[in-house]
Coordinates of C-alpha atoms in Angstrom, one line a residue:
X1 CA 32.6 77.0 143.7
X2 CA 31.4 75.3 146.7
X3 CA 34.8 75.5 147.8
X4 CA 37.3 75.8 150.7
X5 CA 39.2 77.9 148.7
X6 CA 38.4 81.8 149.2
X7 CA 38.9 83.9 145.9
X8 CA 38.8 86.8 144.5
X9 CA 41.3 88.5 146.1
X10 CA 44.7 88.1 148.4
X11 CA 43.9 85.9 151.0
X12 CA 45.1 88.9 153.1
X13 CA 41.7 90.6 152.3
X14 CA 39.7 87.5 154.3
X15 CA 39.4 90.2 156.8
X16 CA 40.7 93.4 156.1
X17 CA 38.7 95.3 158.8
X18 CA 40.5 93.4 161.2
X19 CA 44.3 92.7 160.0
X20 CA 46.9 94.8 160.3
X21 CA 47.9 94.6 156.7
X22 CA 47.5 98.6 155.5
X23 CA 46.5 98.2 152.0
X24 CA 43.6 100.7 150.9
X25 CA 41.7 99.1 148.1
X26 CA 39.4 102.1 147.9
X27 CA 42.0 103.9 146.2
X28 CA 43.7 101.9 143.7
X29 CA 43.6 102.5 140.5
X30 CA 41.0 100.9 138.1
X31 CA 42.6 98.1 136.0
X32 CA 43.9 98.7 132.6
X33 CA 41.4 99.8 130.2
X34 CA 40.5 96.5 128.4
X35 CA 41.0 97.9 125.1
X36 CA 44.3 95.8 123.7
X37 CA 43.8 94.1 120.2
X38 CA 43.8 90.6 120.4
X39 CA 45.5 87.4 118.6
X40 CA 42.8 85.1 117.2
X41 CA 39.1 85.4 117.3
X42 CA 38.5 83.5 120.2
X43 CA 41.7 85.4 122.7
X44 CA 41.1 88.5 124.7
X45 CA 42.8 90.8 127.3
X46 CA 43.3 90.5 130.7
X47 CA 43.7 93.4 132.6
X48 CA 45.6 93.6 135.9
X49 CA 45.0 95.5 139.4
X50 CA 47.9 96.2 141.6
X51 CA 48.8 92.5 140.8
X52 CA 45.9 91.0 142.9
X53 CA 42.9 91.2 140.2
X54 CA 42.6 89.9 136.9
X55 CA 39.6 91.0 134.6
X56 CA 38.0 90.4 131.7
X57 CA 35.3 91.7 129.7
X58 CA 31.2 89.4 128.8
X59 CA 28.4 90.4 127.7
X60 CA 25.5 89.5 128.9
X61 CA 21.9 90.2 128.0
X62 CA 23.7 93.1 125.8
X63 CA 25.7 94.9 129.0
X64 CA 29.2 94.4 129.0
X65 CA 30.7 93.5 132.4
X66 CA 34.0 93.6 133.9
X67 CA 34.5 90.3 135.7
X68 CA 37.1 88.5 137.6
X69 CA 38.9 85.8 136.2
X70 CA 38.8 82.6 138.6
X71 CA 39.8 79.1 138.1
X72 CA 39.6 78.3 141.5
X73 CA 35.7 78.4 140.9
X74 CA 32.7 77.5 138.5
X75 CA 30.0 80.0 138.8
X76 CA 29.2 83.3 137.2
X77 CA 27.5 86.0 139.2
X78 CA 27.5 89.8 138.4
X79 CA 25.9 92.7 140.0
X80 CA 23.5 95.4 138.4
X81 CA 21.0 95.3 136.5
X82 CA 21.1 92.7 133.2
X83 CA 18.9 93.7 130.5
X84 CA 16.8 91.3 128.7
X85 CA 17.0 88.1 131.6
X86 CA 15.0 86.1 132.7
X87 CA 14.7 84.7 136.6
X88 CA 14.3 81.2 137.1
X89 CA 13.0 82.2 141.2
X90 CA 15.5 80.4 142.7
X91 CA 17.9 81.7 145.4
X92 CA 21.3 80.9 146.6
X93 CA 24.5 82.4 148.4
X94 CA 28.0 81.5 147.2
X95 CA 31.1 82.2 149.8
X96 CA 33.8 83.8 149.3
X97 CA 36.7 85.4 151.3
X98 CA 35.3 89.1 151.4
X99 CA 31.7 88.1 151.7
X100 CA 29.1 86.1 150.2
X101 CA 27.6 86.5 146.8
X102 CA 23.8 86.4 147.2
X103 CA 21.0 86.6 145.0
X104 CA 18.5 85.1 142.4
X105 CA 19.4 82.7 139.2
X106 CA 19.0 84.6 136.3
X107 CA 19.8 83.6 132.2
X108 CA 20.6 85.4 129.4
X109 CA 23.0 85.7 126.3
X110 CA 26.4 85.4 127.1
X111 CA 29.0 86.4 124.9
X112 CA 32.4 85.6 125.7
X113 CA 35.9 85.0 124.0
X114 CA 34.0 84.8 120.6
X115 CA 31.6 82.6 121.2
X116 CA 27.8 83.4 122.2
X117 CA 26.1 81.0 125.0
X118 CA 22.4 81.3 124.6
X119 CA 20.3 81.1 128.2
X120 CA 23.6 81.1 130.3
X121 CA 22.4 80.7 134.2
X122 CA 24.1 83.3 136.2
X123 CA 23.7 84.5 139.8
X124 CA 22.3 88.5 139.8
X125 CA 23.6 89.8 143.3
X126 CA 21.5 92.7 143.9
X127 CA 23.6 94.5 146.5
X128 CA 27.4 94.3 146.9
X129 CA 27.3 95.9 149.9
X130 CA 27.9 92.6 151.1
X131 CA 31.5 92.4 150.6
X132 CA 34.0 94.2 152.6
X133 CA 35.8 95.6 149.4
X134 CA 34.4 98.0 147.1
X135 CA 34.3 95.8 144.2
X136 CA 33.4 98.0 141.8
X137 CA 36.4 100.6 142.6
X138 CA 38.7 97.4 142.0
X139 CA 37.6 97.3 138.9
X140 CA 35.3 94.3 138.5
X141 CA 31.7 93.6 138.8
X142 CA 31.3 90.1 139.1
X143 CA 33.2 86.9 138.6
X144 CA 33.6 84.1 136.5
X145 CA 34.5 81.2 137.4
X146 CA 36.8 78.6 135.0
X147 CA 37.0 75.5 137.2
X148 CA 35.6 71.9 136.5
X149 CA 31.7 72.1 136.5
X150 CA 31.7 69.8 139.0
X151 CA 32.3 72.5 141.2
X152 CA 29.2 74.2 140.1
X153 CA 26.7 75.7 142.8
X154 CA 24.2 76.7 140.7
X155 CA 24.3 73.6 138.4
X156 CA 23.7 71.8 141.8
X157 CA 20.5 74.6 142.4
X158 CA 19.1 74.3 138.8
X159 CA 18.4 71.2 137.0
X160 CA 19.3 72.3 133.7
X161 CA 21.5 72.4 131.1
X162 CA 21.9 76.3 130.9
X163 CA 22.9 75.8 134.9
X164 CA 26.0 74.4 133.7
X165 CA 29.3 76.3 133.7
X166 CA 30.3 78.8 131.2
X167 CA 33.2 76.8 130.2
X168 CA 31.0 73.6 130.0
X169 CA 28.5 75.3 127.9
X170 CA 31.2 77.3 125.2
X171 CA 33.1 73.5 124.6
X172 CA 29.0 71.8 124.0
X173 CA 29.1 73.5 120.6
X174 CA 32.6 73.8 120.2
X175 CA 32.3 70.9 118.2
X176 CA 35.9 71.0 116.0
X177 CA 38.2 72.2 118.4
X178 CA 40.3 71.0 121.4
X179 CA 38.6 72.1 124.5
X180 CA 41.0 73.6 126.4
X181 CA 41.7 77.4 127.3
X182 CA 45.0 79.0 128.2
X183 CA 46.2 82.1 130.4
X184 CA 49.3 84.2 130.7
X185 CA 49.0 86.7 133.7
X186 CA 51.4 90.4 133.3
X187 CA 53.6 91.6 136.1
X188 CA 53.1 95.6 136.9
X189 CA 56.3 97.3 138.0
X190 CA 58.3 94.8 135.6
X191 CA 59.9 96.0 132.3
X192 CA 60.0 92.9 130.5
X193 CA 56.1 92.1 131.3
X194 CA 54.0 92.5 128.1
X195 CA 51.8 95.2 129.1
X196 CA 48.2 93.1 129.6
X197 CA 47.4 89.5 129.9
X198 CA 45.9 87.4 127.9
X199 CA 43.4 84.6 127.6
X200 CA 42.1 82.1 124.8
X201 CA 39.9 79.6 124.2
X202 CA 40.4 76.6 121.7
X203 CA 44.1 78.2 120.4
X204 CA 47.4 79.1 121.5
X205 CA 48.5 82.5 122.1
X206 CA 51.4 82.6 118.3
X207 CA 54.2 83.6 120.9
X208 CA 53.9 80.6 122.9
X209 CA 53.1 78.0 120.3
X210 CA 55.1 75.5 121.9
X211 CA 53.4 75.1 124.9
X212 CA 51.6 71.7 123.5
X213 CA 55.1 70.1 123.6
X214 CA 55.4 70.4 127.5
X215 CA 54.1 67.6 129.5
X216 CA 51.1 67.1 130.1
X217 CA 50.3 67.0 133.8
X218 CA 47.3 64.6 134.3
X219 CA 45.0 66.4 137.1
X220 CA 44.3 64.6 140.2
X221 CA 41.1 63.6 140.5
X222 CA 39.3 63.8 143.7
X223 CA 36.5 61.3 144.8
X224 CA 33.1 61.5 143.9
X225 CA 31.8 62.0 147.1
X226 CA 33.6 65.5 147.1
X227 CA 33.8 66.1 143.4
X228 CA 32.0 69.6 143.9
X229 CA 35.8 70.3 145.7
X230 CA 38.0 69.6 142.5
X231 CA 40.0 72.0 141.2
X232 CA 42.7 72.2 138.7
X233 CA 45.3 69.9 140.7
X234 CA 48.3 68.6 140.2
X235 CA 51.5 66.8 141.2
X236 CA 54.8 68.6 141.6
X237 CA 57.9 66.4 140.6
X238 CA 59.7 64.6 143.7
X239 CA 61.3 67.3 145.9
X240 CA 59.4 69.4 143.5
X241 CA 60.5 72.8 145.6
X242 CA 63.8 74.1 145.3
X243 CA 64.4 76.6 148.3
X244 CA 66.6 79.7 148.1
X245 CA 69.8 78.0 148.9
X246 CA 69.0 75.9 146.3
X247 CA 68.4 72.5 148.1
X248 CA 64.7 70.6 147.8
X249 CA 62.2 71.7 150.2
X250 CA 61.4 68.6 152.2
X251 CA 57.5 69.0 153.6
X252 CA 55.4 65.7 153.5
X253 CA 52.0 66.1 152.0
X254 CA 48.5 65.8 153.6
X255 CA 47.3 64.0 150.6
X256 CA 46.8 60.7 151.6
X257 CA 47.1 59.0 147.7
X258 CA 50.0 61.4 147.4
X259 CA 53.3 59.2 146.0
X260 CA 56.2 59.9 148.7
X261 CA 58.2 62.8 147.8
X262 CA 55.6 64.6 145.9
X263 CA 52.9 68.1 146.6
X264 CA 49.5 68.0 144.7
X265 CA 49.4 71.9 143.8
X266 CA 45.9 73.9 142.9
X267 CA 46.2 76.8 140.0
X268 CA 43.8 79.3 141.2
X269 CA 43.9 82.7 139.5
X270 CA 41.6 84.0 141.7
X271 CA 44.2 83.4 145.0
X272 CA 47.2 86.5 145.2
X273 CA 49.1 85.2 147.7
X274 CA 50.0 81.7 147.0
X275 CA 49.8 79.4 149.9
X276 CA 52.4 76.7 150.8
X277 CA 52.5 74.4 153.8
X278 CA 53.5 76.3 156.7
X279 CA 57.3 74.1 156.7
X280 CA 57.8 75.7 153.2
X281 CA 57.0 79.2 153.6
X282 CA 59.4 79.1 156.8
X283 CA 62.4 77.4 154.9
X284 CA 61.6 80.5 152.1
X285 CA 61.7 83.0 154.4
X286 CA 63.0 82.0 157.4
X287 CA 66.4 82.4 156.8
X288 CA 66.5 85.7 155.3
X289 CA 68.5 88.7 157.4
X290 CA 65.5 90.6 158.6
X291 CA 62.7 88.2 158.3
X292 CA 60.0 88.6 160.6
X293 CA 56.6 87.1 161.1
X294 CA 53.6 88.8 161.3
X295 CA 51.6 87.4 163.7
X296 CA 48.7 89.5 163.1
X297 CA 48.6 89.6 159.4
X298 CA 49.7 86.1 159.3
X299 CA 52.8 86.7 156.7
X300 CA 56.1 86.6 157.2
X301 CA 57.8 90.2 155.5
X302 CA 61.2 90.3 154.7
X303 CA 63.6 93.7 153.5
X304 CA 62.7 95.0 149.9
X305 CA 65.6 94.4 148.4
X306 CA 66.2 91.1 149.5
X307 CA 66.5 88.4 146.3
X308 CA 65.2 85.3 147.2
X309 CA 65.3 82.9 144.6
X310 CA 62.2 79.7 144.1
X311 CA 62.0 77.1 141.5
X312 CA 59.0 74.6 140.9
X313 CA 59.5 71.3 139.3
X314 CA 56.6 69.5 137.4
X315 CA 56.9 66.8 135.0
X316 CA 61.0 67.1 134.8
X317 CA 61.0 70.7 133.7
X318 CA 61.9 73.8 136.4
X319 CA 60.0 76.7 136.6
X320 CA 61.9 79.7 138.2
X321 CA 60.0 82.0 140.0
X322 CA 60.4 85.5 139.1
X323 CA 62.3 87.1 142.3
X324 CA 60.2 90.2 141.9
X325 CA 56.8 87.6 142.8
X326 CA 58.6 86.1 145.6
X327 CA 58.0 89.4 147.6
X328 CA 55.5 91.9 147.0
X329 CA 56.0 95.6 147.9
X330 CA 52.3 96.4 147.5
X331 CA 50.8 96.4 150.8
X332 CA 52.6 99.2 152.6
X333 CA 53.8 96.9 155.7
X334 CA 56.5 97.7 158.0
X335 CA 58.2 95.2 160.4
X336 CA 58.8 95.8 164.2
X337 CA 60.8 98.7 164.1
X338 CA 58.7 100.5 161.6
X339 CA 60.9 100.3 158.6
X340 CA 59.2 99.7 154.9
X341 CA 59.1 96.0 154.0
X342 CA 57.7 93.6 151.4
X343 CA 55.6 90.7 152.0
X344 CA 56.8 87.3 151.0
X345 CA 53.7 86.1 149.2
X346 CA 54.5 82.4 149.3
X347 CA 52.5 82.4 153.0
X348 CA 51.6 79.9 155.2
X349 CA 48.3 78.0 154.1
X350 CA 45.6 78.8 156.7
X351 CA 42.1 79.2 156.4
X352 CA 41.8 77.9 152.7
X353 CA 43.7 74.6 154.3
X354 CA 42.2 71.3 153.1
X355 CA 40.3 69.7 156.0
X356 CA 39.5 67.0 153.5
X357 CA 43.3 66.7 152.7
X358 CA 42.6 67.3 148.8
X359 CA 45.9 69.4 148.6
X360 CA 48.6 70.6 150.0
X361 CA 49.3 74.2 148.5
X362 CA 47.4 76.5 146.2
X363 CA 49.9 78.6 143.5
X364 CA 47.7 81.7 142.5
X365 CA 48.8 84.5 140.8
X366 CA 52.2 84.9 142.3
X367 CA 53.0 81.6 140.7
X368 CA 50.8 82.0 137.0
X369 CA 52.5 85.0 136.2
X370 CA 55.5 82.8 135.8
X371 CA 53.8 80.1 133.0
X372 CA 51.9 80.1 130.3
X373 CA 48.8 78.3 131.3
X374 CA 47.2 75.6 129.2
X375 CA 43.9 73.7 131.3
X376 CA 42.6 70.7 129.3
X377 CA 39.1 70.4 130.4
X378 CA 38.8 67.0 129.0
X379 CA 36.0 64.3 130.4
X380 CA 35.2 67.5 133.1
X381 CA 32.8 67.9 130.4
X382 CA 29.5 66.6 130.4
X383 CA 27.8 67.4 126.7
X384 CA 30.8 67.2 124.4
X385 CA 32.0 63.9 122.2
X386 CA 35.3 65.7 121.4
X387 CA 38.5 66.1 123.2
X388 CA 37.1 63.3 125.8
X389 CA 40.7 62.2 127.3
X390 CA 41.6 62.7 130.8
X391 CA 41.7 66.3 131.8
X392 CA 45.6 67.9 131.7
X393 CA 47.5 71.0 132.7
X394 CA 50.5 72.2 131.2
X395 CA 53.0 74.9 132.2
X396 CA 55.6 76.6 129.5
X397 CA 58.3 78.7 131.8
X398 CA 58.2 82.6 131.2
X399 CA 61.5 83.4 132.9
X400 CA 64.6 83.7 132.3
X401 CA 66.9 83.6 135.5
X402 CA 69.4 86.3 134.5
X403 CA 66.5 88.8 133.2
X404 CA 64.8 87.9 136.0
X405 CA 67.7 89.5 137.9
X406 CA 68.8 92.1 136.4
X407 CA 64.8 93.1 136.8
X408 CA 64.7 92.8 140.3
X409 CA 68.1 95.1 140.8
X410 CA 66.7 97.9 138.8
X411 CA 62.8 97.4 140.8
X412 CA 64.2 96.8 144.3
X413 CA 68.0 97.8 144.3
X414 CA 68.2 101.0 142.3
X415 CA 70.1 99.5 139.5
X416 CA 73.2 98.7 142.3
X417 CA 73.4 94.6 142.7
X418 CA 74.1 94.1 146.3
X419 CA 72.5 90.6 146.3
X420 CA 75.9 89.9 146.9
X421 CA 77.0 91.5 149.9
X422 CA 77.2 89.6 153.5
X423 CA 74.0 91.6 154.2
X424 CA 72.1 89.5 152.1
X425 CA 73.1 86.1 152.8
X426 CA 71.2 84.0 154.4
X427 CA 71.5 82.9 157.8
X428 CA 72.7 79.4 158.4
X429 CA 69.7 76.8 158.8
X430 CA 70.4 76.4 162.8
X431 CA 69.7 79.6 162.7
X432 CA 66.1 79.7 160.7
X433 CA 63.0 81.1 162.2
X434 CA 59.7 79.5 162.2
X435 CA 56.6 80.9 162.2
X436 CA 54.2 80.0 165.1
X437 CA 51.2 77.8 164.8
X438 CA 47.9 78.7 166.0
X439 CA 45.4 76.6 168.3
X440 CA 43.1 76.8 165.8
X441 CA 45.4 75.5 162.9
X442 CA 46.4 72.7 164.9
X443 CA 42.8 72.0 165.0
X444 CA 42.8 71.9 162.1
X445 CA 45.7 69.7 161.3
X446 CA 44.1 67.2 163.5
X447 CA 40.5 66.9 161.8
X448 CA 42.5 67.2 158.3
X449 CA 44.1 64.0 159.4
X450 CA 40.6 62.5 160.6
X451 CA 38.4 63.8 157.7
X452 CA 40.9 62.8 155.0
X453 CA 41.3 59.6 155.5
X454 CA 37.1 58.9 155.8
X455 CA 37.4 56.2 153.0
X456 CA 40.1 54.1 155.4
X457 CA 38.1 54.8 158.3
X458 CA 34.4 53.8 156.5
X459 CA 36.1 50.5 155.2
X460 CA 37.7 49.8 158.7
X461 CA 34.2 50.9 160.5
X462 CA 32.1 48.4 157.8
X463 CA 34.8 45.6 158.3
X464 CA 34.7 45.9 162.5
X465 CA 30.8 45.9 162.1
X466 CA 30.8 42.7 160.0
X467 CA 33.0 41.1 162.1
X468 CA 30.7 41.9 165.3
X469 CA 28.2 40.4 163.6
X470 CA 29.6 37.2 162.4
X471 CA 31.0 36.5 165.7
X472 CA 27.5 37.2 167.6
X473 CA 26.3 34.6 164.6
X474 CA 28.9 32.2 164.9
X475 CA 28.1 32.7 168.9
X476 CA 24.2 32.3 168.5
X477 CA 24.8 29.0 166.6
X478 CA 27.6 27.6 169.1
X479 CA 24.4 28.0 171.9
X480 CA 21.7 26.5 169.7
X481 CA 24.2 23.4 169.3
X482 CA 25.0 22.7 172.8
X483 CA 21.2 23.6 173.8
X484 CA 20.4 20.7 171.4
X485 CA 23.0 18.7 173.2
X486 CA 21.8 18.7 176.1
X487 CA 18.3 18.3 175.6
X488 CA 19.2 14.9 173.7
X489 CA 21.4 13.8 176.2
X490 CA 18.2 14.4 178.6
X491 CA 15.9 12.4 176.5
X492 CA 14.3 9.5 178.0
X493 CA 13.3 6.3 175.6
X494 CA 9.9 5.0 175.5
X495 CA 9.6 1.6 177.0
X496 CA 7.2 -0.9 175.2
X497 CA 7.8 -4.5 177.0
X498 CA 5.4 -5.4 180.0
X499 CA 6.7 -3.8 183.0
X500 CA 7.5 -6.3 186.2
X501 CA 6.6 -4.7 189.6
X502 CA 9.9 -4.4 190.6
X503 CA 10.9 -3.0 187.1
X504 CA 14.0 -0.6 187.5
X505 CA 14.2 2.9 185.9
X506 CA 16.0 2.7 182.7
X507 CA 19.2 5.8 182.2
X508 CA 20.8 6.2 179.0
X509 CA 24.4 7.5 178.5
X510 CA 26.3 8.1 175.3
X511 CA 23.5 8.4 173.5
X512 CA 25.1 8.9 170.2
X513 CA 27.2 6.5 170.4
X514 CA 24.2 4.2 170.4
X515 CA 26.0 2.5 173.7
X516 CA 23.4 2.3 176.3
X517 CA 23.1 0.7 180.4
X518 CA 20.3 0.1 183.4
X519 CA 20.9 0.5 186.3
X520 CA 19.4 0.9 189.8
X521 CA 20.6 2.5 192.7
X522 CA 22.1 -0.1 194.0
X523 CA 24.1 -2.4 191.5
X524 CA 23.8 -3.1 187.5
X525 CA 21.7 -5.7 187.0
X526 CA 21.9 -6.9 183.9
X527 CA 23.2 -5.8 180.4
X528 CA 20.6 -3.8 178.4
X529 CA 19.8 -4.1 174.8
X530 CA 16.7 -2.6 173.6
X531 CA 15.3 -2.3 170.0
X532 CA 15.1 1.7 169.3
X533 CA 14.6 2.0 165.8
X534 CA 11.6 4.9 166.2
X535 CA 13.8 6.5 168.6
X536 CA 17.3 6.4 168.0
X537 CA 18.9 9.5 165.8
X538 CA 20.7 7.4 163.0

């Protein structure tokens, strides 16, 4: 999408020719073949990379095509050649966090999750070359995206129905069914974790059936003016964060229609390292023996075997976070002294930060590998009469907190809980680091809090403007009243009667009181009462 969220990837591969972060994506291994047999006609798998991809299989114009999975976004783009497609000579560049995405609009036959999309508008990119990841050696060739269609580059480019998004187009002729599609993300490295994802369209995966009785989160809608920036938002409950020594994480949001107390969240499966306000990730990490902050990478990395436990609240239920996604021991880090350590992947939000103020964190795949992930589209859709409500999210907990445990002491312990011990306690809160901030994220900070409030601002501007003018009106006619003033007090009456030779010059005061006197310069002379009928201003 046209958005300020980069996806695709962990945010720690914005720049991976330039960070310190030693993670070699040239030689991972490919995702899971996508091969698993599915539950209903319209599910499929979702394989995983290394915990930082999620792909799926379309077809389109008979080639079938790895892509990534991405609700963070609304466009589809692949690379190679597509067979039997047709270019509508138009050209655009979508942005991303590893490069742009460049190319011609195409259409062909989709085919996706059971259904078939005739004429789908996709963006070919000729040459991946472009991106500073071998995208092809992750595993993927392109990317689809699953947000709001609003979001949509290339249905802003083309003015066309087949420019609209995948999602948009499959709910048009899904004329009997809720349009809604749901996602469960696997854990590698974990026991308990099915063994590939899964995604549907239009029905509930049988295991999870109960996910229609959670609450439905209504998503928060952003305004018009920036609709092509909405995303699959939400609010967290108030003190919606529970921190690892289980007390509410207190950080006040950015949002400025954001009720007191509460964090409007993005889902965005196409993020790896969920990012939190900067006050959160330090009161997560912060006071954990061994933290340190790496002011290079950006991310604070704590000791492998550290459990650190995080809970989410949203619409009065608590999702625990798996402690085994609360650090990350794929990215070959070490910390100051050159000893191993994980990453904490709730980091710090930086460059995908809202300068608009349209959120205040962005829960990727860290976070939805904990839920089971129903999005509503609702009235997001433009060419559909059913399922026209507002558009939802709801969230059914995977975890259980004692599994959970006993996972992450066989992973990260050895199958010895030490959690325990004095060496993993955490320091007292006197004692907690925090993580420096940068020149440029203060600069941020401060046009956020300019650029987010431009509604306020407008409506103060037009108001101060209106009043400038009234007053330079109300002025204009003050002038023109005393100018008339004056000029009638000046006025001199005709005289009609037969003038003596020693007739005196006639004055006139209080002329609108009608009260009038002669005079010469020496003494009055007599009373004056003249007939003024074709003069006087009744």
């Amino acid at each position: 999408m046209r958005s300020f969220l980069p996806v695709f990837s962990l945010l720690l591969e914005l720049a991976l020719e330039v960070r310190a972060l030693t993670v070699d994506f040239h030689v991972r291994q490919r995702a899971h073949a996508l091969n698993a047999r599915a539950d209903g006609p319209n599910t499929i798998p979702v394989a995983n990379t290394r915990n930082s991809e999620y792909i799926s299989n379309i077809t389109l114009g008979g080639r079938e095509i790895p892509v990534l999975l991405d609700t963070g976004s609304s466009d589809l783009w692949v690379t190679g050649a597509v067979p039997n497609s047709k270019d509508l000579g138009k050209a655009l560049s979508l942005s991303y966090a590893v490069g742009k995405a460049a190319g011609d609009v195409f259409t062909a036959d989709l085919e996706f999750a059971g259904y078939t999309v005739p004429d789908q508008a996709f963006l070919l990119v000729p040459d991946a070359a472009s991106f500073s990841i071998d995208i092809k050696a992750q595993g993927f060739e392109g990317l689809i995206g699953l947000g709001p269609n609003t979001g949509s580059v290339i249905g802003d480019k083309v003015d066309e129905d087949s420019a609209d998004s995948v999602l948009d187009r499959v709910f048009s002729q899904n004329a009997t069914s809720s349009n809604f599609l749901t996602m469960m993300l696997n854990r590698l490295k974990d026991p308990e974790s099915p063994a590939t994802g899964q995604l549907t369209i239009s029905e509930v995966l049988p295991q999870y059936t109960n996910i229609t009785s959670m609450p439905k989160l209504p998503v928060a809608k952003v305004h018009k003016l920036t609709d092509e920036d909405q995303h699959w938002q939400v609010l967290t409950d108030v003190n919606g964060v529970i921190g690892p020594d289980g007390q509410p994480i207190e950080v006040d949001s950015i949002v400025p229609s954001a009720p007191d107390g509460q964090l409007v969240v993005v889902f965005d499966s196409g993020f790896t390292l969920p990012q939190v306000p900067r006050a959160m990730a330090d009161a997560i990490y912060g006071r954990v023996q061994g933290a340190e902050y790496n002011t290079d990478s950006e991310v604070w990395t704590v000791p492998c075997d550290q459990l650190i436990p995080l809970t989410f609240k949203f619409g009065g239920v608590e999702y625990p976070i798996h402690p085994l996604d609360v650090t990350s021991s794929d990215f070959n880090m070490v910390n100051s002294l050159g000893e191993p350590v994980c990453v904490g992947t709730f980091q710090p939000i930086t460059s995908a930060f809202s300068l608009l103020g349209e959120y205040d964190m962005i829960l990727g795949m860290a976070f939805m590998r904990n839920t089971y992930t129903l999005f509503d589209y609702g009235n997001f859709l433009k060419h559909t009469q059913n399922d026209r409500g507002d558009p939802f999210v709801q969230l059914l907990p995977l975890n259980n907190a004692a599994d959970a445990h006993e996972d992450f002491v066989q992973v990260r312990m050895g199958g010895v809980d030490s959690s325990g011990d004095a060496s993993h306690a955490l320091l007292p809160a006197d004692q907690m680091q925090h993580s420096p901030i940068s020149a440029a994220e203060k600069k941020k900070q401060y046009q956020e809090m300019i650029l987010s409030r431009w509604p306020y601002i407008f409506v103060g501007c037009l108001a101060f403007v209106l009043i400038c003018i009234g007053l330079v009106i109300w002025r204009c006619c003050v002038r023109r009243r005393k100018q008339r003033e004056a000029k009638s007090a000046r006025m001199i009456l005709p005289d009609t009667s037969i003038r003596s030779p020693n007739a005196q010059q006639i004055s006139f005061k209080n002329v609108e009181s009608g009260e009038y006197a002669m005079r010469d310069s020496k003494h009055y002379q007599r009373e004056y009462r003249p007939s003024y009928s074709s003069s006087h201003r009744g």
